[in-house]
Short mmCIF file of C-alpha atoms and ligand atoms in Angstrom, two decimals:
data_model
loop_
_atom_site.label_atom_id
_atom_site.label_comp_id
_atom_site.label_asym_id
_atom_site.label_seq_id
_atom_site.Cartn_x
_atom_site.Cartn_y
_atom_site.Cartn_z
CA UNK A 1 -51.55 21.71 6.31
CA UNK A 2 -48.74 19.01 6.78
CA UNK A 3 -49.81 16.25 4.64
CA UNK A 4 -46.91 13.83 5.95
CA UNK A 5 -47.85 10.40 6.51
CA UNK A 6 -47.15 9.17 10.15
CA UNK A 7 -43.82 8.07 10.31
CA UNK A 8 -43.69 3.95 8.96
CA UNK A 9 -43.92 1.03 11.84
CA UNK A 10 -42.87 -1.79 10.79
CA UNK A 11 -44.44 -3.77 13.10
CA UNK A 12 -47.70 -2.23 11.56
CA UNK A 13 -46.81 -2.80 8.12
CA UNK A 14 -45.66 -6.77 8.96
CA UNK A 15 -49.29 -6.45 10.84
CA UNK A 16 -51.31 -5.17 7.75
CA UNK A 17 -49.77 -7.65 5.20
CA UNK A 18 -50.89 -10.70 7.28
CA UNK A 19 -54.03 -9.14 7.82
CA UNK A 20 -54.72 -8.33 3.82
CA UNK A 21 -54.71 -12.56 3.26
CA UNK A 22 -57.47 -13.08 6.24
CA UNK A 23 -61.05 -13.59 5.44
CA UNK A 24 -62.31 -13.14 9.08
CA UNK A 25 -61.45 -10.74 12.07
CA UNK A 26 -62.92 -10.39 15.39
CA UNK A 27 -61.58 -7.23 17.49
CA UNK A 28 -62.22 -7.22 21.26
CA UNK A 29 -62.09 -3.58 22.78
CA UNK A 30 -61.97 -2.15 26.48
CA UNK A 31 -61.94 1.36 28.00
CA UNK A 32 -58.61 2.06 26.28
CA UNK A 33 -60.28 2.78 23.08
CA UNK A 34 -62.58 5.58 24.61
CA UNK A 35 -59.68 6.89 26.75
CA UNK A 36 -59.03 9.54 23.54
CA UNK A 37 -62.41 10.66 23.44
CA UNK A 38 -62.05 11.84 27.28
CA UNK A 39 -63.61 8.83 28.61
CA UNK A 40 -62.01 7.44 31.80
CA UNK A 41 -60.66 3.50 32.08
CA UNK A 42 -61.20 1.19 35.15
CA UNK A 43 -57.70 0.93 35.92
CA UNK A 44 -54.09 2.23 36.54
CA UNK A 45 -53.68 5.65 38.26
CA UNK A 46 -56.10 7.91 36.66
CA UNK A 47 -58.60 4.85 36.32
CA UNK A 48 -62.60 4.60 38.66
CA UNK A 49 -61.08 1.84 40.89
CA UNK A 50 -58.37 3.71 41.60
CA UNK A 51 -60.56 5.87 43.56
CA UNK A 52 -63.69 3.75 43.91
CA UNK A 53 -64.49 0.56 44.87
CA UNK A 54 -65.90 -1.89 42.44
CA UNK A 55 -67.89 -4.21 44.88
CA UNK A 56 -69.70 -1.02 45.66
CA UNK A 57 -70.31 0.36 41.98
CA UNK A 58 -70.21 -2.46 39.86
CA UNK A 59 -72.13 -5.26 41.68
CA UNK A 60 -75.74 -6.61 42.22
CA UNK A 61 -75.01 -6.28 45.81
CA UNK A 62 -73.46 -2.88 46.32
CA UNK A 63 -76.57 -1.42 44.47
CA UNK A 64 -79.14 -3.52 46.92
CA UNK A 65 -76.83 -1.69 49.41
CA UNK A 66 -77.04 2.01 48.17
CA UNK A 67 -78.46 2.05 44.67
CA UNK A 68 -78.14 5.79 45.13
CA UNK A 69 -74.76 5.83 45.15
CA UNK A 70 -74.56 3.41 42.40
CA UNK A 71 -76.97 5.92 40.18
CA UNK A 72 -74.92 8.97 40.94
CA UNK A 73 -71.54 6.84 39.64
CA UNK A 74 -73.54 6.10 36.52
CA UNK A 75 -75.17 9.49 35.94
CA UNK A 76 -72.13 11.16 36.22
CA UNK A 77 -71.13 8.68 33.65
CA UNK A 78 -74.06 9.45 31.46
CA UNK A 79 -73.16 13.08 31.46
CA UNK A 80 -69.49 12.69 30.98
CA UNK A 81 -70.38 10.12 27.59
CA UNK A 82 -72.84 12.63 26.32
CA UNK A 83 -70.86 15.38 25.51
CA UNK A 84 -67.87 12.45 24.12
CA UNK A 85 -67.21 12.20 20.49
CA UNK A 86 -65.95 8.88 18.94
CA UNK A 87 -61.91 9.25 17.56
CA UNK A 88 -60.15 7.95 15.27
CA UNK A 89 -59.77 4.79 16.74
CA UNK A 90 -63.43 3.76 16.46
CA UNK A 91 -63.56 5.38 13.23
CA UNK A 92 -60.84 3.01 12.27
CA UNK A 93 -62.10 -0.12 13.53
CA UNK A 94 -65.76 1.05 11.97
CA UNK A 95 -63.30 1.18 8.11
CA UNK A 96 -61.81 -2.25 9.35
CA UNK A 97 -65.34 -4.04 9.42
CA UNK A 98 -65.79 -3.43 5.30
CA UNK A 99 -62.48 -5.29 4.59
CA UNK A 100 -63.61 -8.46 5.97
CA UNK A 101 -66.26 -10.34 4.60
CA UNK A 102 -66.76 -12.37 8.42
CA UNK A 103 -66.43 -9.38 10.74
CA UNK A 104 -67.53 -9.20 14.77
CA UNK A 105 -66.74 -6.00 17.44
CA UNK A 106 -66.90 -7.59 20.99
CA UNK A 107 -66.51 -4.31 23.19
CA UNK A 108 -66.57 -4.48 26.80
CA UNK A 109 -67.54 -0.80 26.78
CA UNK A 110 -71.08 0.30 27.89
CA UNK A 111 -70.96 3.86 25.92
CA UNK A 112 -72.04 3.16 22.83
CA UNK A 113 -69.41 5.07 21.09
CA UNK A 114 -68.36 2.06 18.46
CA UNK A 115 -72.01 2.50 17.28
CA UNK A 116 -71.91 5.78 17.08
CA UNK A 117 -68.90 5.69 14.97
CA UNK A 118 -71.04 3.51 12.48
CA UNK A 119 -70.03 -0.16 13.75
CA UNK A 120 -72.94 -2.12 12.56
CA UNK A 121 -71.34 -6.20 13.59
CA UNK A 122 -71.04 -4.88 17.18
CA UNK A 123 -71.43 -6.91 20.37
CA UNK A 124 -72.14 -5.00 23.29
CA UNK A 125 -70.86 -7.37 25.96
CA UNK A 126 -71.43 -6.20 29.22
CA UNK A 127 -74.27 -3.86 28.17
CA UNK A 128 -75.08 -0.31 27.62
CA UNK A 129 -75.37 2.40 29.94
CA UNK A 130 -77.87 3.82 28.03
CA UNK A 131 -80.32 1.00 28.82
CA UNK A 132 -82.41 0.70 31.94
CA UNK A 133 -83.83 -2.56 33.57
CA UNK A 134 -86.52 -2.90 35.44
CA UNK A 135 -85.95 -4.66 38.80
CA UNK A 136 -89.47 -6.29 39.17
CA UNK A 137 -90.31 -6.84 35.62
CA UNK A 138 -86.93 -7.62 34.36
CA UNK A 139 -87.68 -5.32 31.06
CA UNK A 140 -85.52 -3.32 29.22
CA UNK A 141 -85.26 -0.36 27.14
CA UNK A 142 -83.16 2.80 25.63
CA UNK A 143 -82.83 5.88 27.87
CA UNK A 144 -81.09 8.52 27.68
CA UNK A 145 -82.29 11.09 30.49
CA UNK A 146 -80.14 12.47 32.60
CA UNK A 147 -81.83 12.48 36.05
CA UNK A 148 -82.42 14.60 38.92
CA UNK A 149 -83.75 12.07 41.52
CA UNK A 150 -82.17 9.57 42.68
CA UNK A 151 -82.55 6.06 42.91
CA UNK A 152 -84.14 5.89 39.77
CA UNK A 153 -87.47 4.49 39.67
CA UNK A 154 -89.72 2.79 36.93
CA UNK A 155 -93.34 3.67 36.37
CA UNK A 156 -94.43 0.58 38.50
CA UNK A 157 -92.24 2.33 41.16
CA UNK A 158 -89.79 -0.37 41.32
CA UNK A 159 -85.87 0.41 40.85
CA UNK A 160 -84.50 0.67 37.97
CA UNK A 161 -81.00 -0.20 37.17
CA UNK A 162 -78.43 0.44 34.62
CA UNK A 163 -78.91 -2.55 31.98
CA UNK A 164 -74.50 -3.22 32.34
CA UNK A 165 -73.03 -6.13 33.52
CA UNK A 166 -71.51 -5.95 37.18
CA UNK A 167 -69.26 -8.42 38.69
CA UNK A 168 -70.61 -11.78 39.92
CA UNK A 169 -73.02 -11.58 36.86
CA UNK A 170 -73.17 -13.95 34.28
CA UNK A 171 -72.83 -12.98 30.47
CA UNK A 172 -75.64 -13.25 28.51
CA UNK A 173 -75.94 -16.74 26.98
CA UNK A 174 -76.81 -15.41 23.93
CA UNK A 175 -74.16 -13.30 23.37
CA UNK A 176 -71.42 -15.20 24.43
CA UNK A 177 -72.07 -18.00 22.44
CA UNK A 178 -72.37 -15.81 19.27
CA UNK A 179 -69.12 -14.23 20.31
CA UNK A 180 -67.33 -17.66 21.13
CA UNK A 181 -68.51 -18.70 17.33
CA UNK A 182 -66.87 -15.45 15.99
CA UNK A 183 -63.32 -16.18 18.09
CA UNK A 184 -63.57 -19.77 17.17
CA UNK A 185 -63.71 -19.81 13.20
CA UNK A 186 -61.57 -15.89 12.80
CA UNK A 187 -58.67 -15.94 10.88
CA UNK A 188 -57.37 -12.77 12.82
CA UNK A 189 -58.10 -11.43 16.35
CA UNK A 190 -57.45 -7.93 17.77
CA UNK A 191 -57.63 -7.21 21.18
CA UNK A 192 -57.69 -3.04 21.72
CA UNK A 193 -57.21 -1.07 24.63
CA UNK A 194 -57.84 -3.23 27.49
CA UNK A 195 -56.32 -4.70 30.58
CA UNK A 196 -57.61 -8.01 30.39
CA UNK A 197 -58.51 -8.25 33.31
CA UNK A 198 -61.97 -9.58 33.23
CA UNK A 199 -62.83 -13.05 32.07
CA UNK A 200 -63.79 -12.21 28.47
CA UNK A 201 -60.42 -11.38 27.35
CA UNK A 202 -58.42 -14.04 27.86
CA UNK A 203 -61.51 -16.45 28.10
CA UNK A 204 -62.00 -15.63 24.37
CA UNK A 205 -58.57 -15.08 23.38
CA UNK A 206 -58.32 -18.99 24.66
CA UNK A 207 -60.89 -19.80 22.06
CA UNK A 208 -59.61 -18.58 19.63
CA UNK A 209 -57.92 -21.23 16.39
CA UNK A 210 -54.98 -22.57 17.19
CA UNK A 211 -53.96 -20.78 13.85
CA UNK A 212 -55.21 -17.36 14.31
CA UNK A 213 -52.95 -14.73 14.11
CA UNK A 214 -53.62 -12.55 17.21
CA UNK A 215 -52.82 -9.03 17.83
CA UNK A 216 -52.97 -6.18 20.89
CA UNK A 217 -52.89 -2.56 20.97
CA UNK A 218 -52.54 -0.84 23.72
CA UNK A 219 -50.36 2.08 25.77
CA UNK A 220 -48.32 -0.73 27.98
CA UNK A 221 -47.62 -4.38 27.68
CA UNK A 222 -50.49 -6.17 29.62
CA UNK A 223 -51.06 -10.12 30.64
CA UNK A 224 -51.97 -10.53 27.26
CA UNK A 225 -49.28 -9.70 25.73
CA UNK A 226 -46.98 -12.79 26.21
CA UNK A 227 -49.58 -14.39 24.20
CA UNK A 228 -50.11 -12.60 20.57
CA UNK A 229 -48.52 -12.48 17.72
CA UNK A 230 -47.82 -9.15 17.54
CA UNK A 231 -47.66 -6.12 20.33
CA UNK A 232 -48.59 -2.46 18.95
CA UNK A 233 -47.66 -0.12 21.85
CA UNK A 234 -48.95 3.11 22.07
CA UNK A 235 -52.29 5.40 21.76
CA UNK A 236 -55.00 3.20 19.44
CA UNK A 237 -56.68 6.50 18.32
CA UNK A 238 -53.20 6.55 16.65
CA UNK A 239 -52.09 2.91 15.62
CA UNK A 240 -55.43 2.10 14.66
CA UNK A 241 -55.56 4.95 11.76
CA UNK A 242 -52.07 3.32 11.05
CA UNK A 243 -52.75 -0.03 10.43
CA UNK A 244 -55.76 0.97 8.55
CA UNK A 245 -53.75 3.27 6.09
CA UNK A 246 -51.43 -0.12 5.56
CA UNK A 247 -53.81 -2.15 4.87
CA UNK A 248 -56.07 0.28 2.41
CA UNK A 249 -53.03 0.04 0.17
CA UNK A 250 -52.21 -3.72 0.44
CA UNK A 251 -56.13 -3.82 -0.33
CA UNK A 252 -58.23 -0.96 -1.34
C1 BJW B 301 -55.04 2.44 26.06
C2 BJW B 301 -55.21 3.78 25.90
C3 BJW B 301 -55.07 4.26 24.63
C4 BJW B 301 -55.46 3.43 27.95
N1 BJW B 301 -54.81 3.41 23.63
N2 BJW B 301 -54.76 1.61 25.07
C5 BJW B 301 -65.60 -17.24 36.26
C6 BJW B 301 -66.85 -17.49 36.79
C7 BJW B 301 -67.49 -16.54 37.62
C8 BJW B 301 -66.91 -15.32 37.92
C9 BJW B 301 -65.67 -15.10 37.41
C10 BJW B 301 -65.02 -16.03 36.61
N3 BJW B 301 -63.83 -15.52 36.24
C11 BJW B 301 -63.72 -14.30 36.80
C12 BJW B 301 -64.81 -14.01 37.54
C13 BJW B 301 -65.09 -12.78 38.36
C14 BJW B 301 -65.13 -11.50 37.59
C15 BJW B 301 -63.73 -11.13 37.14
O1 BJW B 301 -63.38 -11.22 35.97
N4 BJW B 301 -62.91 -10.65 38.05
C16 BJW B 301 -61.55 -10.28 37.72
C17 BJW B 301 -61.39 -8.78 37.95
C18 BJW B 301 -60.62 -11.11 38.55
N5 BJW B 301 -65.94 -11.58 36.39
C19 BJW B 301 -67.21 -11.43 36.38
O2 BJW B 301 -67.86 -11.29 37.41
C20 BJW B 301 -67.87 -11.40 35.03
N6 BJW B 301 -68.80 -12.49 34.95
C21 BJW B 301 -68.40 -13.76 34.67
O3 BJW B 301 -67.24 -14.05 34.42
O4 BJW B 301 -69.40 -14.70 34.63
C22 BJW B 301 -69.05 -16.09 34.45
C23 BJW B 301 -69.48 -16.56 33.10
C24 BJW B 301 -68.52 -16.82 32.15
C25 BJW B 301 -68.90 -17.29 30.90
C26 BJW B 301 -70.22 -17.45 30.59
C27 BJW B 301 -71.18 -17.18 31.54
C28 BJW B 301 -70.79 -16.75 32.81
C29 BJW B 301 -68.56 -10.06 34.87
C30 BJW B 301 -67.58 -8.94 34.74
C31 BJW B 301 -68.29 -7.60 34.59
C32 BJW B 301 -67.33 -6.42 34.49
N7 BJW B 301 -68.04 -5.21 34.73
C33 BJW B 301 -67.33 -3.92 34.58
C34 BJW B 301 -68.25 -2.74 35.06
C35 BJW B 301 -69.64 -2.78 34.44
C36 BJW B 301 -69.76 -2.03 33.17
C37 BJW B 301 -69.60 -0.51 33.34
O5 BJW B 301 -70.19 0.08 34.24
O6 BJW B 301 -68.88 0.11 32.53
O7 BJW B 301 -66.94 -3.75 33.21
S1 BJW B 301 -65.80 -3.84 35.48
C38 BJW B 301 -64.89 -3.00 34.25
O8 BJW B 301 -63.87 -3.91 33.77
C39 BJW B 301 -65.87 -2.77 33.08
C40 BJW B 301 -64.98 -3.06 31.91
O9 BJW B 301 -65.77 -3.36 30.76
C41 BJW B 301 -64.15 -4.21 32.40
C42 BJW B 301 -62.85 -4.39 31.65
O10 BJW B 301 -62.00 -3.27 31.83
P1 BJW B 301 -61.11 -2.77 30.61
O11 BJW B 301 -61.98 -2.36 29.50
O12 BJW B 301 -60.07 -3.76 30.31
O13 BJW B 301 -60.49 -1.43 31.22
P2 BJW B 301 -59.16 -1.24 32.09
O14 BJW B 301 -59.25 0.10 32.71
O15 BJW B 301 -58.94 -2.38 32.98
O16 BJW B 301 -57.98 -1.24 31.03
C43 BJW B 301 -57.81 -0.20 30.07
C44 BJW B 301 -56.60 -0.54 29.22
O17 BJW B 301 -56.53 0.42 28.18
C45 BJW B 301 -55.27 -0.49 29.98
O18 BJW B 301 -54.53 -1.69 29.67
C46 BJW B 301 -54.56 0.74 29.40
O19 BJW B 301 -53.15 0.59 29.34
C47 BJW B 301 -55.17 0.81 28.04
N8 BJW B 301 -55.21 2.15 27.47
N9 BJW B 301 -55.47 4.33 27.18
C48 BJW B 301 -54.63 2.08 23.94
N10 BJW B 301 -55.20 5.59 24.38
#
């Protein structure tokens, strides 16, 4: 077995050592995270919009449209997540949570693989796609079936939808505001594995204190990157475990 440690970064060490003085840390994460466990992103070459198109997938009015075609996207989804393992990039962030005593996860990501990794301060911002809402009664709940009929219909025999967020929608008030309080008083914000693309980034990355050190992994630079402190380039199932090993021995 090679037991060599990963070759040193200093940009990860310099990371870590601010880090180990910080109290508080929020880390925001997008498809980039999941990409390792097999899960596809949004964007760039290989990404959904790159061969669908959002208003017809990801929008209140595309599914009035054809909310079959919008239930076939997202069971395909369903089955691709199921068989998905978290890597070592959740696991990391999931370690990172017990070294601050204020901690919050804002993930953009609807697959629930943060949680499964054993995140427990976890926003789910734009939803889960394992939650289904009821178009007449507006309720909610857990499922995880994988269906054979499509559009997907409650008991009442209205439509059901995926409970996600799809553009034109607003966040919920709730959870914005409790995410907004976690940007505004952190000492340290990560942003992981996301193009930035949507509002929430840099919408909370605006928030955040004047002061707070601010940080981005991710495979390429991005529109975010201008703005932090420090730019960790390359696969976060790989810099995460990183910075983690750094800062277990700054602070065990
Ligand atoms: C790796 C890696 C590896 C790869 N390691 N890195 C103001 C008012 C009203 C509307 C708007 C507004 N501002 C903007 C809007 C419109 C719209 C919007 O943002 N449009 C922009 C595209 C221009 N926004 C909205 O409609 C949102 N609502 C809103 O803003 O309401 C107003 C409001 C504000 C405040 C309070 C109250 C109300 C809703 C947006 C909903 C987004 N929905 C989707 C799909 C639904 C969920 C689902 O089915 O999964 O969410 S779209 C899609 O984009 C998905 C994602 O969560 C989201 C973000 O994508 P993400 O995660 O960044 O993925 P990618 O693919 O873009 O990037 C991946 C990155 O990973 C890349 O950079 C890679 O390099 C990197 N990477 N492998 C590290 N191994």
């Amino acid at each position: 077995m090679n037991s060599t440690p990963p070759p040193a970064n200093s940009q990860l060490q310099a990371l870590a050592s601010d880090l180990a003085r910080k109290q508080s840390l929020v880390v925001i994460t997008g498809a980039g995270i999941s990409a390792e466990s097999g899960i596809s992103t949004f964007r760039g070459i290989d990404g959904y919009w790159a061969r669908f198109n959002p208003q017809e997938l990801a929008s209140p009015e595309g599914f009035a449209r054809d909310p079959e075609l919008v239930w076939r996207w997202y069971d395909e989804r369903r089955r691709q997540i199921l068989t998905a393992q978290p890597n070592p990039g959740h696991r990391a962030i999931a370690e990172l949570e017990k070294h601050f005593p204020e901690f919050l996860l804002i993930t953009q990501n609807v697959d629930g693989l943060h949680a499964q990794a054993s995140s427990k301060k976890l926003i789910e911002i734009h939803g889960s796609i394992w939650r289904v809402r009821c178009m007449r009664s507006g309720q909610e709940w857990e499922n995880r079936e994988v269906y054979e009929q499509f559009p997907v219909k409650c008991r009442c025999g209205a439509l059901l939808r995926p409970a996600v967020l799809w553009f034109g929608e607003s966040y919920q008030p709730s959870l914005i505001s409790r995410a907004q309080k976690a940007v505004n008083s952190a000492e340290a914000v990560l942003v992981i594995g996301t193009s930035g693309q949507v509002w929430i980034v840099s919408g909370l990355l605006a928030q955040a204190r004047q002061n707070a050190l601010t940080a981005e992994f991710n495979l390429e630079q991005t529109e975010t990157s201008h703005s932090v402190n420090y730019l960790i380039l390359g696969p976060s199932g790989q810099t995460l475990p990183q910075l983690l090993s750094e800062l277990t021995q700054l602070s065990p």
